[in-house]
């Protein structure tokens, strides 16, 4: 079910592209786009799951996904202007002798008085906590991995979970600046021990490199 949500969101934002298009879309426009995105997600899942999503089960899932998409688009409509600049982008990161293939759900570009900022986003349908990015052995290293290993013209200025759960829609994360996305705190508030965003990236690089070296040398201590 989480994969269905990821597929649906990728399709929605590949068509919408930015907040400006969402803002002027009519209810009918959104309903047509949602129906298309849900059908695309179910069709892709059907290739792997066979008959599991056909009949009544498929119809229940179709209704659930459409309701979730409707609520999420309305939630994002209330955000200040942003542009989605990457969707399902794959990237190889090498740390401590180990190469990890990371697939980014999404990256937004947000205009600020200090210039454009870029925030990487990971969709979550279950529990999500930024504490899972911290410490010597982070439990959820995907977004820190991307922030550390990103190569390209756009430096990463923030990382966020997008919580897509009926009745609990929100962003949670940490960033270089205040107010990039509601719910994404500046690093000084989210993790004071890290100091600032640049020092947080250095700390992540050190922790993830140590994990890579341990893995490469067979360290399997519980």
Short mmCIF file of C-alpha atoms in Angstrom, two decimals:
data_model
loop_
_atom_site.label_atom_id
_atom_site.label_comp_id
_atom_site.label_asym_id
_atom_site.label_seq_id
_atom_site.Cartn_x
_atom_site.Cartn_y
_atom_site.Cartn_z
CA UNK A 1 0.00 0.00 0.00
CA UNK A 2 2.93 2.32 0.63
CA UNK A 3 4.23 1.58 -2.87
CA UNK A 4 0.83 2.51 -4.31
CA UNK A 5 0.99 5.88 -2.56
CA UNK A 6 4.52 6.51 -3.88
CA UNK A 7 3.46 5.64 -7.44
CA UNK A 8 0.39 7.85 -7.20
CA UNK A 9 2.30 10.86 -5.83
CA UNK A 10 5.01 10.53 -8.48
CA UNK A 11 2.37 10.64 -11.20
CA UNK A 12 0.53 13.60 -9.64
CA UNK A 13 3.62 15.79 -9.38
CA UNK A 14 5.02 14.76 -12.75
CA UNK A 15 1.83 16.28 -14.20
CA UNK A 16 1.44 19.26 -11.86
CA UNK A 17 5.07 20.34 -11.68
CA UNK A 18 4.68 23.23 -9.28
CA UNK A 19 2.48 25.00 -6.77
CA UNK A 20 1.30 27.59 -9.33
CA UNK A 21 -0.39 24.91 -11.46
CA UNK A 22 -1.99 23.30 -8.41
CA UNK A 23 -3.22 26.67 -7.19
CA UNK A 24 -5.23 27.40 -10.35
CA UNK A 25 -6.44 23.82 -10.96
CA UNK A 26 -10.21 23.45 -10.68
CA UNK A 27 -11.90 20.73 -8.66
CA UNK A 28 -12.71 18.95 -11.92
CA UNK A 29 -9.07 19.20 -13.06
CA UNK A 30 -7.89 17.69 -9.79
CA UNK A 31 -10.43 14.88 -9.85
CA UNK A 32 -9.42 13.90 -13.39
CA UNK A 33 -5.72 13.96 -12.47
CA UNK A 34 -6.29 11.97 -9.28
CA UNK A 35 -8.29 9.32 -11.14
CA UNK A 36 -5.47 9.02 -13.70
CA UNK A 37 -2.78 8.81 -10.99
CA UNK A 38 -4.68 6.16 -9.02
CA UNK A 39 -5.30 4.05 -12.13
CA UNK A 40 -1.62 4.28 -13.07
CA UNK A 41 -0.51 3.20 -9.58
CA UNK A 42 -2.94 0.26 -9.49
CA UNK A 43 -1.95 -0.87 -12.99
CA UNK A 44 1.75 -0.89 -12.08
CA UNK A 45 1.08 -2.77 -8.86
CA UNK A 46 -1.09 -5.23 -10.78
CA UNK A 47 1.88 -6.28 -12.87
CA UNK A 48 3.62 -7.46 -9.68
CA UNK A 49 0.62 -8.54 -7.62
CA UNK A 50 -1.54 -10.19 -10.25
CA UNK A 51 -5.16 -10.39 -9.16
CA UNK A 52 -4.61 -9.05 -5.64
CA UNK A 53 -5.98 -5.61 -6.51
CA UNK A 54 -8.88 -6.60 -8.73
CA UNK A 55 -12.57 -6.75 -7.90
CA UNK A 56 -13.85 -5.40 -4.61
CA UNK A 57 -10.39 -5.14 -3.04
CA UNK A 58 -9.20 -3.03 -5.93
CA UNK A 59 -12.22 -0.74 -5.68
CA UNK A 60 -11.68 -0.22 -1.93
CA UNK A 61 -8.03 0.66 -2.57
CA UNK A 62 -8.99 2.99 -5.43
CA UNK A 63 -11.34 4.91 -3.11
CA UNK A 64 -8.74 5.08 -0.34
CA UNK A 65 -6.01 6.39 -2.64
CA UNK A 66 -8.28 8.98 -4.26
CA UNK A 67 -9.41 10.31 -0.85
CA UNK A 68 -5.80 10.51 0.36
CA UNK A 69 -4.66 12.31 -2.83
CA UNK A 70 -7.56 14.77 -2.57
CA UNK A 71 -6.66 15.64 1.01
CA UNK A 72 -2.92 15.88 0.30
CA UNK A 73 -3.29 18.20 -2.70
CA UNK A 74 -5.47 20.50 -0.63
CA UNK A 75 -2.84 20.40 2.11
CA UNK A 76 -0.06 21.32 -0.33
CA UNK A 77 -2.20 24.02 -1.94
CA UNK A 78 -1.87 25.97 1.31
CA UNK A 79 1.94 26.07 1.05
CA UNK A 80 3.84 29.09 -0.30
CA UNK A 81 5.16 28.79 -3.87
CA UNK A 82 7.41 25.84 -4.73
CA UNK A 83 8.55 23.87 -7.77
CA UNK A 84 9.08 20.12 -7.84
CA UNK A 85 12.46 19.73 -9.56
CA UNK A 86 13.09 15.98 -9.12
CA UNK A 87 10.85 12.92 -8.84
CA UNK A 88 11.99 9.32 -8.22
CA UNK A 89 15.57 10.34 -9.03
CA UNK A 90 18.22 7.64 -8.59
CA UNK A 91 21.65 8.49 -7.26
CA UNK A 92 24.67 6.40 -6.24
CA UNK A 93 26.44 7.43 -3.02
CA UNK A 94 29.80 5.95 -1.95
CA UNK A 95 30.76 6.24 1.72
CA UNK A 96 33.29 4.20 3.66
CA UNK A 97 33.97 1.95 0.68
CA UNK A 98 30.31 1.00 0.18
CA UNK A 99 28.21 2.27 -2.74
CA UNK A 100 24.51 2.64 -2.01
CA UNK A 101 21.87 3.34 -4.65
CA UNK A 102 19.41 5.89 -3.28
CA UNK A 103 16.12 6.76 -4.95
CA UNK A 104 14.78 10.16 -4.00
CA UNK A 105 11.00 10.48 -3.82
CA UNK A 106 11.02 14.20 -4.52
CA UNK A 107 12.96 17.46 -4.31
CA UNK A 108 11.34 20.91 -4.08
CA UNK A 109 12.86 24.27 -4.94
CA UNK A 110 11.58 27.08 -2.71
CA UNK A 111 12.18 30.78 -3.31
CA UNK A 112 13.46 32.67 -0.24
CA UNK A 113 14.91 36.16 0.36
CA UNK A 114 18.33 34.47 0.58
CA UNK A 115 17.85 32.77 -2.79
CA UNK A 116 16.44 29.41 -3.89
CA UNK A 117 16.53 26.56 -1.37
CA UNK A 118 16.22 22.84 -2.13
CA UNK A 119 14.51 20.35 0.19
CA UNK A 120 14.55 16.58 -0.32
CA UNK A 121 11.30 14.82 0.58
CA UNK A 122 10.58 11.20 1.50
CA UNK A 123 6.94 10.03 1.50
CA UNK A 124 5.92 8.06 4.57
CA UNK A 125 2.64 6.25 5.20
CA UNK A 126 3.72 4.90 8.59
CA UNK A 127 5.64 6.27 11.54
CA UNK A 128 8.30 8.88 10.77
CA UNK A 129 10.65 10.74 13.10
CA UNK A 130 13.63 12.98 12.36
CA UNK A 131 15.32 11.41 15.39
CA UNK A 132 15.92 8.42 13.11
CA UNK A 133 18.48 10.56 11.23
CA UNK A 134 20.61 11.24 14.30
CA UNK A 135 23.37 9.47 16.22
CA UNK A 136 26.21 7.18 15.22
CA UNK A 137 23.83 4.56 13.80
CA UNK A 138 20.85 6.38 12.24
CA UNK A 139 17.86 4.10 11.68
CA UNK A 140 16.54 5.98 8.61
CA UNK A 141 19.64 7.09 6.69
CA UNK A 142 18.11 7.62 3.24
CA UNK A 143 17.62 11.39 3.34
CA UNK A 144 20.95 12.04 5.14
CA UNK A 145 22.60 9.84 2.49
CA UNK A 146 21.11 11.97 -0.26
CA UNK A 147 21.99 15.24 1.47
CA UNK A 148 25.61 14.07 1.88
CA UNK A 149 26.06 12.51 -1.54
CA UNK A 150 24.12 14.93 -3.74
CA UNK A 151 26.15 16.07 -6.72
CA UNK A 152 24.86 18.78 -8.99
CA UNK A 153 24.23 22.50 -9.14
CA UNK A 154 21.63 22.54 -6.36
CA UNK A 155 22.96 22.08 -2.82
CA UNK A 156 20.54 20.46 -0.41
CA UNK A 157 19.21 22.87 2.22
CA UNK A 158 16.72 20.67 4.04
CA UNK A 159 15.24 17.20 4.41
CA UNK A 160 11.67 16.24 5.26
CA UNK A 161 9.33 13.33 5.69
CA UNK A 162 5.94 13.89 4.06
CA UNK A 163 3.46 11.99 6.23
CA UNK A 164 0.57 10.72 4.10
CA UNK A 165 -1.83 9.06 6.47
CA UNK A 166 -5.57 9.63 6.61
CA UNK A 167 -6.24 12.22 9.30
CA UNK A 168 -2.52 12.92 9.79
CA UNK A 169 -1.06 14.89 6.89
CA UNK A 170 2.10 16.85 7.64
CA UNK A 171 5.77 17.50 6.96
CA UNK A 172 8.47 16.79 9.55
CA UNK A 173 12.14 17.51 9.09
CA UNK A 174 15.01 19.92 9.48
CA UNK A 175 16.52 22.61 7.27
CA UNK A 176 19.07 25.36 6.94
CA UNK A 177 16.48 28.13 7.42
CA UNK A 178 13.23 28.83 9.24
CA UNK A 179 9.90 28.48 7.40
CA UNK A 180 11.01 26.62 4.27
CA UNK A 181 8.11 24.21 4.80
CA UNK A 182 5.62 24.23 7.68
CA UNK A 183 6.72 21.54 10.14
CA UNK A 184 10.34 21.55 8.95
CA UNK A 185 12.32 23.21 11.73
CA UNK A 186 15.66 24.98 11.36
CA UNK A 187 18.50 22.69 12.38
CA UNK A 188 19.20 24.82 15.48
CA UNK A 189 15.76 23.85 16.82
CA UNK A 190 15.42 20.33 15.42
CA UNK A 191 18.87 19.12 16.53
CA UNK A 192 20.72 21.81 18.54
CA UNK A 193 23.72 19.53 19.12
CA UNK A 194 24.49 19.60 15.39
CA UNK A 195 24.91 23.37 15.39
CA UNK A 196 23.93 24.41 11.88
CA UNK A 197 23.00 22.74 8.58
CA UNK A 198 26.54 22.57 7.18
CA UNK A 199 27.86 20.95 10.36
CA UNK A 200 24.92 18.50 10.31
CA UNK A 201 25.92 17.38 6.80
CA UNK A 202 29.51 16.87 7.98
CA UNK A 203 28.27 14.83 10.98
CA UNK A 204 26.09 12.69 8.71
CA UNK A 205 29.01 12.10 6.36
CA UNK A 206 31.20 10.95 9.26
CA UNK A 207 28.52 8.66 10.75
CA UNK A 208 27.54 7.10 7.42
CA UNK A 209 31.18 6.64 6.37
CA UNK A 210 31.82 4.81 9.64
CA UNK A 211 28.82 2.54 8.97
CA UNK A 212 30.11 1.87 5.45
CA UNK A 213 33.57 0.95 6.72
CA UNK A 214 32.05 -1.34 9.34
CA UNK A 215 29.87 -3.08 6.78
CA UNK A 216 32.80 -3.48 4.38
CA UNK A 217 34.89 -5.14 7.09
CA UNK A 218 32.12 -7.49 8.24
CA UNK A 219 31.13 -5.73 11.45
CA UNK A 220 27.74 -7.29 12.28
CA UNK A 221 27.57 -6.51 15.98
CA UNK A 222 24.02 -6.08 17.27
#
